Amino acid sequence: MLNPHISLRGQTAIVTGASRGIGEATARRLAAAGANVVLLARSSDAIEKIAGEIGDRAMALPCDMSDANAVATTFAQVTDRFGQLDILVNNAGVIDPITRIEDANPAAWGQVVDINIKGVFHGLNAAIPVMKTSGGGTIINISSGAATSALEGWSHYCATKAAVLMLTACVHKEEGENNIRCVGLSPGTVATQMQRQIRSAGINPVSKLDWSTHIPPEWAAEAILWLTSDAARRYDGGDFSIKSDAGRQAVGLPVQHIDA
Ligand code: NAP
């Protein structure tokens, strides 16, 4: 383990989108650091299996993050069980359908907004009052280079990730003085189902990347663990990236070796 000194013992974390990929790896890593972890996703079988493998400190709760009422009810179940919420990892997100704006179906485009922006907002809206009552907490929103770069076929994804970056800044503005930290993670490209969907769409240069260039989800999970530590406070209110050597070094991850 890269950051064995970071202990989350006694803390409770919610990880959204924990049925696979970055969310699954994060739930496992935060639990290994001692946290109680609550895994949220729509695929109940997958989160129950992962929670069972993690053990007694893990709990699986099926939840569609685009449904405000479901999110409120689910977060209430978490505080009933654990009495507190210290960490929220707002990770659930989608990229399909990948298509140019002129060809996009408005309802499908809007569904991405419902998950990627409103889902993150629902998590913030449910978590902040609970964190406030216990004196603070840490929120990590999963961002993307797409928050600040336009890519063909990704208008829904770029627009929603840009909105998430702004939500991170807004939480910092409103709640920073209440000891609620909010920071984004821009992980670079990660070897998950989302990258398989990107590859099969065949649109824009990201779909052409060699699979070996994608980092394992465990690296993103390690960065998320590191972001819970005081060492990361200087990134609050913005995105921290592990695409750069400096970011990877801060977390303790291997740096890239790019031939000049
Ligand atoms: P992934 O393997 O496709 O996993 C996405 C997760 O989100 C799944 O657990 C999925 O679970 C969940 N999810 C989707 N819609 C949901 C909803 N309505 N309610 C609850 N959960 C929902 O993708 P990933 O690569 O791990 O992506 C995780 C996050 O990282 C996303 O926010 C993504 O935008 C971001 N990211 C990924 C990359 C990359 O290269 N992979 C790069 C930058 C940022 P269910 O389907 O079971 O609900």
Tab-separated table of C-alpha atoms and ligand atoms in Angstrom:
chain	number	residue	atom	x	y	z
A	1	MET	CA	0.000	0.000	0.000
A	2	LEU	CA	1.314	3.413	-0.984
A	3	ASN	CA	-0.103	5.527	1.846
A	4	PRO	CA	-0.153	3.244	4.897
A	5	HIS	CA	0.048	6.253	7.231
A	6	ILE	CA	-3.419	7.489	6.188
A	7	SER	CA	-5.886	5.938	8.630
A	8	LEU	CA	-9.641	6.368	8.272
A	9	ARG	CA	-10.445	4.255	11.315
A	10	GLY	CA	-13.744	5.340	12.881
A	11	GLN	CA	-14.770	7.310	9.794
A	12	THR	CA	-17.705	6.539	7.500
A	13	ALA	CA	-17.478	6.981	3.726
A	14	ILE	CA	-20.102	6.800	0.988
A	15	VAL	CA	-18.813	5.872	-2.475
A	16	THR	CA	-21.298	6.366	-5.314
A	17	GLY	CA	-20.962	4.268	-8.458
A	18	ALA	CA	-19.237	1.537	-6.454
A	19	SER	CA	-20.381	-1.456	-8.539
A	20	ARG	CA	-17.220	-1.506	-10.692
A	21	GLY	CA	-14.272	0.549	-11.911
A	22	ILE	CA	-12.961	3.498	-9.909
A	23	GLY	CA	-15.816	3.337	-7.373
A	24	GLU	CA	-15.253	-0.336	-6.561
A	25	ALA	CA	-11.493	0.187	-6.167
A	26	THR	CA	-12.150	3.229	-3.961
A	27	ALA	CA	-14.549	1.380	-1.668
A	28	ARG	CA	-11.974	-1.383	-1.223
A	29	ARG	CA	-9.120	1.111	-0.596
A	30	LEU	CA	-11.007	3.275	1.914
A	31	ALA	CA	-12.093	0.126	3.766
A	32	ALA	CA	-8.488	-1.107	3.824
A	33	ALA	CA	-7.580	2.252	5.413
A	34	GLY	CA	-10.063	1.473	8.195
A	35	ALA	CA	-13.243	3.297	7.125
A	36	ASN	CA	-16.792	2.042	7.259
A	37	VAL	CA	-17.785	2.121	3.590
A	38	VAL	CA	-21.209	2.358	2.004
A	39	LEU	CA	-21.364	1.290	-1.629
A	40	LEU	CA	-24.047	2.886	-3.791
A	41	ALA	CA	-24.982	1.982	-7.382
A	42	ARG	CA	-27.992	0.745	-9.322
A	43	SER	CA	-26.582	-2.809	-9.714
A	44	SER	CA	-27.530	-4.304	-6.358
A	45	ASP	CA	-25.982	-7.739	-6.983
A	46	ALA	CA	-22.588	-6.222	-7.798
A	47	ILE	CA	-22.402	-3.923	-4.756
A	48	GLU	CA	-23.652	-6.657	-2.418
A	49	LYS	CA	-20.945	-9.016	-3.676
A	50	ILE	CA	-18.193	-6.393	-3.261
A	51	ALA	CA	-19.460	-5.373	0.198
A	52	GLY	CA	-19.521	-9.043	1.216
A	53	GLU	CA	-15.908	-9.405	0.130
A	54	ILE	CA	-14.880	-6.267	2.055
A	55	GLY	CA	-16.523	-7.506	5.269
A	56	ASP	CA	-18.515	-6.232	8.231
A	57	ARG	CA	-17.587	-2.577	7.862
A	58	ALA	CA	-19.122	-2.435	4.362
A	59	MET	CA	-22.755	-1.869	3.461
A	60	ALA	CA	-24.375	-2.010	0.018
A	61	LEU	CA	-27.368	0.195	-0.743
A	62	PRO	CA	-28.906	0.205	-4.234
A	63	CYS	CA	-29.456	3.826	-5.265
A	64	ASP	CA	-30.006	5.716	-8.502
A	65	MET	CA	-28.145	9.000	-7.973
A	66	SER	CA	-30.388	10.780	-10.503
A	67	ASP	CA	-33.367	10.283	-8.142
A	68	ALA	CA	-33.301	13.003	-5.440
A	69	ASN	CA	-35.751	11.199	-3.139
A	70	ALA	CA	-33.867	7.910	-3.388
A	71	VAL	CA	-30.591	9.666	-2.538
A	72	ALA	CA	-32.099	11.425	0.510
A	73	THR	CA	-33.588	8.156	1.800
A	74	THR	CA	-30.355	6.249	1.217
A	75	PHE	CA	-28.163	8.811	2.990
A	76	ALA	CA	-30.588	8.727	5.946
A	77	GLN	CA	-30.100	4.939	6.113
A	78	VAL	CA	-26.349	5.508	6.313
A	79	THR	CA	-26.586	7.896	9.264
A	80	ASP	CA	-29.053	5.532	10.968
A	81	ARG	CA	-26.503	2.716	10.714
A	82	PHE	CA	-23.226	4.560	11.340
A	83	GLY	CA	-24.366	7.760	13.105
A	84	GLN	CA	-22.191	10.032	10.967
A	85	LEU	CA	-20.820	10.694	7.493
A	86	ASP	CA	-17.203	11.826	7.144
A	87	ILE	CA	-16.376	11.233	3.464
A	88	LEU	CA	-18.456	11.339	0.287
A	89	VAL	CA	-16.912	10.204	-2.991
A	90	ASN	CA	-19.221	11.473	-5.728
A	91	ASN	CA	-17.999	9.047	-8.389
A	92	ALA	CA	-21.108	7.772	-10.240
A	93	GLY	CA	-21.032	8.922	-13.855
A	94	VAL	CA	-21.817	7.899	-17.413
A	95	ILE	CA	-20.554	8.796	-20.895
A	96	ASP	CA	-22.922	6.931	-23.223
A	97	PRO	CA	-24.386	7.767	-25.696
A	98	ILE	CA	-21.295	9.257	-27.378
A	99	THR	CA	-22.494	11.290	-30.346
A	100	ARG	CA	-22.086	14.638	-32.074
A	101	ILE	CA	-24.530	17.373	-30.967
A	102	GLU	CA	-26.380	17.391	-34.289
A	103	ASP	CA	-27.135	13.660	-33.943
A	104	ALA	CA	-27.880	13.607	-30.204
A	105	ASN	CA	-31.220	12.508	-28.778
A	106	PRO	CA	-32.332	15.239	-26.317
A	107	ALA	CA	-33.751	12.792	-23.778
A	108	ALA	CA	-30.585	10.689	-23.754
A	109	TRP	CA	-28.441	13.852	-23.481
A	110	GLY	CA	-30.607	14.991	-20.573
A	111	GLN	CA	-30.246	11.650	-18.795
A	112	VAL	CA	-26.480	12.241	-18.645
A	113	VAL	CA	-27.174	15.630	-17.037
A	114	ASP	CA	-29.476	13.890	-14.538
A	115	ILE	CA	-26.714	11.490	-13.473
A	116	ASN	CA	-23.480	13.456	-13.912
A	117	ILE	CA	-24.622	16.853	-12.591
A	118	LYS	CA	-27.834	16.338	-10.681
A	119	GLY	CA	-26.546	13.071	-9.192
A	120	VAL	CA	-23.509	14.906	-7.797
A	121	PHE	CA	-25.747	17.716	-6.528
A	122	HIS	CA	-28.079	15.201	-4.837
A	123	GLY	CA	-25.095	13.717	-3.007
A	124	LEU	CA	-23.903	17.172	-1.893
A	125	ASN	CA	-27.385	18.212	-0.840
A	126	ALA	CA	-27.823	15.102	1.322
A	127	ALA	CA	-24.272	14.993	2.738
A	128	ILE	CA	-23.580	18.599	3.720
A	129	PRO	CA	-26.197	18.935	6.514
A	130	VAL	CA	-25.045	15.643	8.060
A	131	MET	CA	-21.371	16.625	7.880
A	132	LYS	CA	-22.152	20.005	9.382
A	133	THR	CA	-23.739	18.486	12.479
A	134	SER	CA	-20.560	16.534	13.208
A	135	GLY	CA	-18.169	19.417	12.575
A	136	GLY	CA	-17.047	18.787	9.008
A	137	GLY	CA	-16.167	16.246	6.353
A	138	THR	CA	-14.487	15.655	3.012
A	139	ILE	CA	-16.199	15.488	-0.369
A	140	ILE	CA	-14.365	14.274	-3.455
A	141	ASN	CA	-16.076	14.826	-6.797
A	142	ILE	CA	-14.700	12.773	-9.688
A	143	SER	CA	-13.868	15.187	-12.449
A	144	SER	CA	-12.125	14.755	-15.801
A	145	GLY	CA	-9.838	16.566	-18.197
A	146	ALA	CA	-13.112	16.917	-20.154
A	147	ALA	CA	-14.178	19.547	-17.578
A	148	THR	CA	-11.833	21.995	-19.297
A	149	SER	CA	-11.281	20.488	-22.795
A	150	ALA	CA	-13.832	20.064	-25.589
A	151	LEU	CA	-13.886	16.669	-27.318
A	152	GLU	CA	-15.909	15.660	-30.365
A	153	GLY	CA	-18.924	13.513	-29.478
A	154	TRP	CA	-18.616	14.264	-25.762
A	155	SER	CA	-20.714	17.468	-25.447
A	156	HIS	CA	-22.840	15.896	-22.674
A	157	TYR	CA	-19.773	14.635	-20.805
A	158	CYS	CA	-17.654	17.800	-21.194
A	159	ALA	CA	-20.557	20.054	-20.188
A	160	THR	CA	-21.487	17.944	-17.165
A	161	LYS	CA	-17.909	17.564	-15.917
A	162	ALA	CA	-17.400	21.347	-16.281
A	163	ALA	CA	-20.503	21.765	-14.116
A	164	VAL	CA	-19.109	19.356	-11.518
A	165	LEU	CA	-15.907	21.418	-11.337
A	166	MET	CA	-18.045	24.484	-10.638
A	167	LEU	CA	-20.045	22.583	-7.995
A	168	THR	CA	-16.730	21.757	-6.296
A	169	ALA	CA	-15.866	25.470	-6.243
A	170	CYS	CA	-19.348	26.387	-4.969
A	171	VAL	CA	-19.216	23.898	-2.072
A	172	HIS	CA	-15.779	25.224	-1.130
A	173	LYS	CA	-17.123	28.787	-1.193
A	174	GLU	CA	-20.214	27.974	0.900
A	175	GLU	CA	-18.863	25.350	3.294
A	176	GLY	CA	-15.070	25.736	3.437
A	177	GLU	CA	-15.320	27.779	6.598
A	178	ASN	CA	-17.516	25.038	8.116
A	179	ASN	CA	-14.649	22.556	7.788
A	180	ILE	CA	-16.302	20.785	4.854
A	181	ARG	CA	-13.575	20.203	2.298
A	182	CYS	CA	-14.547	19.693	-1.353
A	183	VAL	CA	-12.015	18.751	-4.019
A	184	GLY	CA	-12.173	17.216	-7.503
A	185	LEU	CA	-10.047	14.386	-8.863
A	186	SER	CA	-9.109	14.390	-12.525
A	187	PRO	CA	-7.708	10.868	-12.922
A	188	GLY	CA	-6.581	10.884	-16.560
A	189	THR	CA	-7.713	7.808	-18.495
A	190	VAL	CA	-8.518	4.752	-16.387
A	191	ALA	CA	-8.919	1.137	-17.546
A	192	THR	CA	-12.635	0.660	-16.793
A	193	GLN	CA	-15.867	-0.132	-18.604
A	194	MET	CA	-16.186	3.569	-19.454
A	195	GLN	CA	-12.987	3.396	-21.517
A	196	ARG	CA	-14.342	0.295	-23.296
A	197	GLN	CA	-17.464	2.300	-24.224
A	198	ILE	CA	-15.265	5.174	-25.430
A	199	ARG	CA	-13.186	2.782	-27.543
A	200	SER	CA	-16.207	1.116	-29.122
A	201	ALA	CA	-17.708	4.517	-30.082
A	202	GLY	CA	-14.598	5.201	-32.178
A	203	ILE	CA	-15.083	8.998	-32.025
A	204	ASN	CA	-12.218	11.409	-31.116
A	205	PRO	CA	-8.597	10.673	-30.198
A	206	VAL	CA	-9.357	9.213	-26.746
A	207	SER	CA	-11.041	6.228	-28.423
A	208	LYS	CA	-7.786	5.489	-30.277
A	209	LEU	CA	-5.516	5.402	-27.211
A	210	ASP	CA	-3.568	2.222	-26.651
A	211	TRP	CA	-5.146	0.334	-23.719
A	212	SER	CA	-1.760	0.223	-21.972
A	213	THR	CA	-1.849	4.020	-21.544
A	214	HIS	CA	-4.827	3.793	-19.150
A	215	ILE	CA	-4.012	3.688	-15.440
A	216	PRO	CA	-5.523	0.969	-13.222
A	217	PRO	CA	-8.556	2.031	-11.138
A	218	GLU	CA	-6.515	1.291	-8.005
A	219	TRP	CA	-4.332	4.331	-8.803
A	220	ALA	CA	-7.389	6.589	-8.852
A	221	ALA	CA	-8.491	4.995	-5.562
A	222	GLU	CA	-5.080	5.717	-4.009
A	223	ALA	CA	-5.383	9.352	-5.122
A	224	ILE	CA	-8.838	9.556	-3.556
A	225	LEU	CA	-7.469	8.204	-0.272
A	226	TRP	CA	-4.647	10.760	-0.435
A	227	LEU	CA	-7.158	13.555	-1.092
A	228	THR	CA	-8.804	12.784	2.269
A	229	SER	CA	-5.551	13.740	4.007
A	230	ASP	CA	-4.501	17.198	5.200
A	231	ALA	CA	-1.626	17.149	2.690
A	232	ALA	CA	-4.218	17.686	-0.059
A	233	ARG	CA	-5.932	20.707	1.493
A	234	ARG	CA	-4.241	23.115	-0.904
A	235	TYR	CA	-6.351	21.660	-3.743
A	236	ASP	CA	-9.698	22.340	-2.028
A	237	GLY	CA	-12.214	24.067	-4.282
A	238	GLY	CA	-10.592	22.839	-7.513
A	239	ASP	CA	-9.405	19.760	-9.371
A	240	PHE	CA	-6.331	17.740	-8.462
A	241	SER	CA	-4.892	15.775	-11.403
A	242	ILE	CA	-2.834	12.591	-11.471
A	243	LYS	CA	-2.142	13.036	-15.156
A	244	SER	CA	0.904	15.101	-14.232
A	245	ASP	CA	4.103	13.756	-12.709
A	246	ALA	CA	3.719	16.250	-9.839
A	247	GLY	CA	0.275	14.901	-8.976
A	248	ARG	CA	1.416	11.294	-9.167
A	249	GLN	CA	4.445	12.029	-7.008
A	250	ALA	CA	2.261	13.666	-4.358
A	251	VAL	CA	0.170	10.488	-4.121
A	252	GLY	CA	3.197	8.180	-4.390
A	253	LEU	CA	2.176	6.738	-7.774
A	254	PRO	CA	4.654	5.835	-10.512
A	255	VAL	CA	5.422	8.792	-12.789
A	256	GLN	CA	5.025	8.633	-16.552
A	257	HIS	CA	8.027	8.085	-18.736
A	258	ILE	CA	7.410	10.103	-21.868
A	259	ASP	CA	10.160	10.043	-24.477
A	260	ALA	CA	11.044	13.575	-25.558
B	1	NAP	P1	-17.599	2.710	-14.934
B	1	NAP	O1	-16.723	1.522	-14.753
B	1	NAP	O2	-18.520	2.759	-16.085
B	1	NAP	O3	-18.415	2.880	-13.567
B	1	NAP	C1	-19.424	3.840	-13.439
B	1	NAP	C2	-20.124	3.625	-12.106
B	1	NAP	O4	-21.164	4.613	-11.985
B	1	NAP	C3	-20.777	2.265	-11.990
B	1	NAP	O5	-20.582	1.752	-10.688
B	1	NAP	C4	-22.249	2.565	-12.214
B	1	NAP	O6	-23.064	1.636	-11.505
B	1	NAP	C5	-22.357	3.946	-11.595
B	1	NAP	N1	-23.527	4.681	-12.027
B	1	NAP	C6	-23.840	5.086	-13.278
B	1	NAP	N2	-25.035	5.695	-13.270
B	1	NAP	C7	-25.477	5.684	-11.986
B	1	NAP	C8	-26.634	6.153	-11.351
B	1	NAP	N3	-27.634	6.744	-12.030
B	1	NAP	N4	-26.761	5.978	-10.017
B	1	NAP	C9	-25.790	5.348	-9.320
B	1	NAP	N5	-24.654	4.888	-9.865
B	1	NAP	C10	-24.519	5.047	-11.199
B	1	NAP	O7	-16.759	4.031	-15.017
B	1	NAP	P2	-15.466	4.592	-14.248
B	1	NAP	O8	-14.431	4.806	-15.253
B	1	NAP	O9	-15.170	3.814	-13.033
B	1	NAP	O10	-16.030	6.035	-13.868
B	1	NAP	C11	-16.179	6.499	-12.549
B	1	NAP	C12	-16.114	8.021	-12.568
B	1	NAP	O11	-14.830	8.425	-13.055
B	1	NAP	C13	-17.131	8.688	-13.488
B	1	NAP	O12	-17.622	9.866	-12.867
B	1	NAP	C14	-16.318	9.045	-14.709
B	1	NAP	O13	-16.869	10.124	-15.409
B	1	NAP	C15	-14.995	9.387	-14.073
B	1	NAP	N6	-13.825	9.343	-14.965
B	1	NAP	C16	-13.467	8.183	-15.588
B	1	NAP	C17	-12.359	8.191	-16.426
B	1	NAP	C18	-11.902	6.947	-17.153
B	1	NAP	O14	-10.981	7.049	-18.001
B	1	NAP	N7	-12.446	5.769	-16.873
B	1	NAP	C19	-11.629	9.368	-16.632
B	1	NAP	C20	-12.026	10.531	-15.989
B	1	NAP	C21	-13.121	10.499	-15.135
B	1	NAP	P3	-24.497	1.117	-11.973
B	1	NAP	O15	-24.494	1.070	-13.466
B	1	NAP	O16	-24.566	-0.213	-11.291
B	1	NAP	O17	-25.472	2.090	-11.415
